[in-house]
């Protein structure tokens, strides 16, 4: 990388420094801020996606692990359901 840096040409111009997406010049400022609700929805998605990742191995082995594992998984699902209800009541899922 150092040899390439020393021997390569470095001729920046306006076209090389411009944003380029999907074959077209950028339509908007590339550093525009996103609405906070996008991040909130993304965080909620990650939480419930991880729930599915924990739920799948449990569902595969539910008959061999016994009642204690079943009860602990129901507590886990209940806590996540309470979190979803809380987010819903607080308006985190409303898009106005």
PDB file of C-alpha atoms in Angstrom:
ATOM      1  CA  UNK A   1       0.000   0.000   0.000  1.00  0.00           C
ATOM      2  CA  UNK A   2       2.857   2.354   0.718  1.00  0.00           C
ATOM      3  CA  UNK A   3       4.434   1.735  -2.706  1.00  0.00           C
ATOM      4  CA  UNK A   4       1.098   2.330  -4.389  1.00  0.00           C
ATOM      5  CA  UNK A   5       0.681   5.547  -2.420  1.00  0.00           C
ATOM      6  CA  UNK A   6       4.130   6.775  -3.443  1.00  0.00           C
ATOM      7  CA  UNK A   7       4.029   5.754  -7.107  1.00  0.00           C
ATOM      8  CA  UNK A   8       0.355   6.267  -7.969  1.00  0.00           C
ATOM      9  CA  UNK A   9      -0.979   9.428  -9.550  1.00  0.00           C
ATOM     10  CA  UNK A  10      -3.026  11.719  -7.375  1.00  0.00           C
ATOM     11  CA  UNK A  11      -5.017  14.128  -9.506  1.00  0.00           C
ATOM     12  CA  UNK A  12      -8.265  14.873  -7.683  1.00  0.00           C
ATOM     13  CA  UNK A  13     -10.899  16.782  -9.588  1.00  0.00           C
ATOM     14  CA  UNK A  14     -14.531  17.679  -9.020  1.00  0.00           C
ATOM     15  CA  UNK A  15     -15.906  14.549 -10.697  1.00  0.00           C
ATOM     16  CA  UNK A  16     -13.696  12.181  -8.723  1.00  0.00           C
ATOM     17  CA  UNK A  17     -14.676  13.808  -5.439  1.00  0.00           C
ATOM     18  CA  UNK A  18     -18.424  13.866  -6.131  1.00  0.00           C
ATOM     19  CA  UNK A  19     -20.889  11.350  -4.701  1.00  0.00           C
ATOM     20  CA  UNK A  20     -22.074   8.612  -7.027  1.00  0.00           C
ATOM     21  CA  UNK A  21     -24.822   6.098  -6.336  1.00  0.00           C
ATOM     22  CA  UNK A  22     -26.329   3.478  -8.637  1.00  0.00           C
ATOM     23  CA  UNK A  23     -25.047   5.092 -11.815  1.00  0.00           C
ATOM     24  CA  UNK A  24     -26.569   8.493 -11.076  1.00  0.00           C
ATOM     25  CA  UNK A  25     -25.270  11.588  -9.332  1.00  0.00           C
ATOM     26  CA  UNK A  26     -26.571  11.922  -5.784  1.00  0.00           C
ATOM     27  CA  UNK A  27     -30.031  13.460  -5.605  1.00  0.00           C
ATOM     28  CA  UNK A  28     -29.662  14.901  -2.121  1.00  0.00           C
ATOM     29  CA  UNK A  29     -26.969  15.802   0.328  1.00  0.00           C
ATOM     30  CA  UNK A  30     -25.327  12.468   1.256  1.00  0.00           C
ATOM     31  CA  UNK A  31     -24.873  13.593   4.842  1.00  0.00           C
ATOM     32  CA  UNK A  32     -28.512  14.391   5.489  1.00  0.00           C
ATOM     33  CA  UNK A  33     -29.825  13.311   8.863  1.00  0.00           C
ATOM     34  CA  UNK A  34     -32.332  10.517   9.251  1.00  0.00           C
ATOM     35  CA  UNK A  35     -35.384  10.792  11.415  1.00  0.00           C
ATOM     36  CA  UNK A  36     -34.840   9.310  14.884  1.00  0.00           C
ATOM     37  CA  UNK A  37     -37.809   6.990  14.330  1.00  0.00           C
ATOM     38  CA  UNK A  38     -35.774   5.040  11.745  1.00  0.00           C
ATOM     39  CA  UNK A  39     -33.212   4.221  14.424  1.00  0.00           C
ATOM     40  CA  UNK A  40     -35.909   3.312  16.928  1.00  0.00           C
ATOM     41  CA  UNK A  41     -37.538   0.913  14.482  1.00  0.00           C
ATOM     42  CA  UNK A  42     -34.116  -0.550  13.660  1.00  0.00           C
ATOM     43  CA  UNK A  43     -33.358  -1.156  17.345  1.00  0.00           C
ATOM     44  CA  UNK A  44     -36.750  -2.775  17.900  1.00  0.00           C
ATOM     45  CA  UNK A  45     -36.189  -4.960  14.838  1.00  0.00           C
ATOM     46  CA  UNK A  46     -32.811  -6.115  16.145  1.00  0.00           C
ATOM     47  CA  UNK A  47     -34.292  -6.938  19.551  1.00  0.00           C
ATOM     48  CA  UNK A  48     -37.083  -9.060  18.098  1.00  0.00           C
ATOM     49  CA  UNK A  49     -34.768 -10.615  15.528  1.00  0.00           C
ATOM     50  CA  UNK A  50     -32.522 -11.753  18.366  1.00  0.00           C
ATOM     51  CA  UNK A  51     -35.605 -13.144  20.067  1.00  0.00           C
ATOM     52  CA  UNK A  52     -36.177 -15.332  17.026  1.00  0.00           C
ATOM     53  CA  UNK A  53     -32.534 -16.423  17.140  1.00  0.00           C
ATOM     54  CA  UNK A  54     -32.978 -17.532  20.764  1.00  0.00           C
ATOM     55  CA  UNK A  55     -36.386 -19.056  20.135  1.00  0.00           C
ATOM     56  CA  UNK A  56     -35.371 -21.345  17.265  1.00  0.00           C
ATOM     57  CA  UNK A  57     -32.913 -23.629  19.133  1.00  0.00           C
ATOM     58  CA  UNK A  58     -35.342 -23.819  22.033  1.00  0.00           C
ATOM     59  CA  UNK A  59     -38.191 -24.864  19.715  1.00  0.00           C
ATOM     60  CA  UNK A  60     -36.044 -27.566  18.128  1.00  0.00           C
ATOM     61  CA  UNK A  61     -35.136 -29.135  21.468  1.00  0.00           C
ATOM     62  CA  UNK A  62     -38.272 -28.369  23.498  1.00  0.00           C
ATOM     63  CA  UNK A  63     -39.189 -32.026  24.059  1.00  0.00           C
ATOM     64  CA  UNK A  64     -35.769 -33.052  25.330  1.00  0.00           C
ATOM     65  CA  UNK A  65     -34.973 -30.170  27.700  1.00  0.00           C
ATOM     66  CA  UNK A  66     -37.854 -30.409  30.154  1.00  0.00           C
ATOM     67  CA  UNK A  67     -40.250 -28.130  31.960  1.00  0.00           C
ATOM     68  CA  UNK A  68     -37.694 -25.797  33.504  1.00  0.00           C
ATOM     69  CA  UNK A  69     -36.443 -24.723  30.097  1.00  0.00           C
ATOM     70  CA  UNK A  70     -40.035 -24.294  28.914  1.00  0.00           C
ATOM     71  CA  UNK A  71     -40.848 -22.062  31.880  1.00  0.00           C
ATOM     72  CA  UNK A  72     -37.697 -19.981  31.429  1.00  0.00           C
ATOM     73  CA  UNK A  73     -38.492 -19.471  27.738  1.00  0.00           C
ATOM     74  CA  UNK A  74     -42.054 -18.403  28.572  1.00  0.00           C
ATOM     75  CA  UNK A  75     -40.632 -15.848  31.017  1.00  0.00           C
ATOM     76  CA  UNK A  76     -38.277 -14.616  28.287  1.00  0.00           C
ATOM     77  CA  UNK A  77     -41.114 -14.310  25.752  1.00  0.00           C
ATOM     78  CA  UNK A  78     -43.308 -12.629  28.372  1.00  0.00           C
ATOM     79  CA  UNK A  79     -40.642 -10.019  29.100  1.00  0.00           C
ATOM     80  CA  UNK A  80     -40.288  -9.283  25.399  1.00  0.00           C
ATOM     81  CA  UNK A  81     -44.068  -9.048  25.029  1.00  0.00           C
ATOM     82  CA  UNK A  82     -44.192  -6.581  27.922  1.00  0.00           C
ATOM     83  CA  UNK A  83     -41.451  -4.556  26.240  1.00  0.00           C
ATOM     84  CA  UNK A  84     -43.420  -4.515  22.991  1.00  0.00           C
ATOM     85  CA  UNK A  85     -46.587  -3.398  24.789  1.00  0.00           C
ATOM     86  CA  UNK A  86     -44.602  -0.679  26.580  1.00  0.00           C
ATOM     87  CA  UNK A  87     -43.109   0.583  23.295  1.00  0.00           C
ATOM     88  CA  UNK A  88     -46.540   0.502  21.692  1.00  0.00           C
ATOM     89  CA  UNK A  89     -48.156   2.454  24.555  1.00  0.00           C
ATOM     90  CA  UNK A  90     -45.356   5.041  24.500  1.00  0.00           C
ATOM     91  CA  UNK A  91     -45.984   5.589  20.770  1.00  0.00           C
ATOM     92  CA  UNK A  92     -42.660   4.215  19.586  1.00  0.00           C
ATOM     93  CA  UNK A  93     -44.367   2.371  16.740  1.00  0.00           C
ATOM     94  CA  UNK A  94     -46.571   5.287  15.622  1.00  0.00           C
ATOM     95  CA  UNK A  95     -45.448   7.011  12.457  1.00  0.00           C
ATOM     96  CA  UNK A  96     -47.177  10.374  12.253  1.00  0.00           C
TER      97      UNK A  96
END
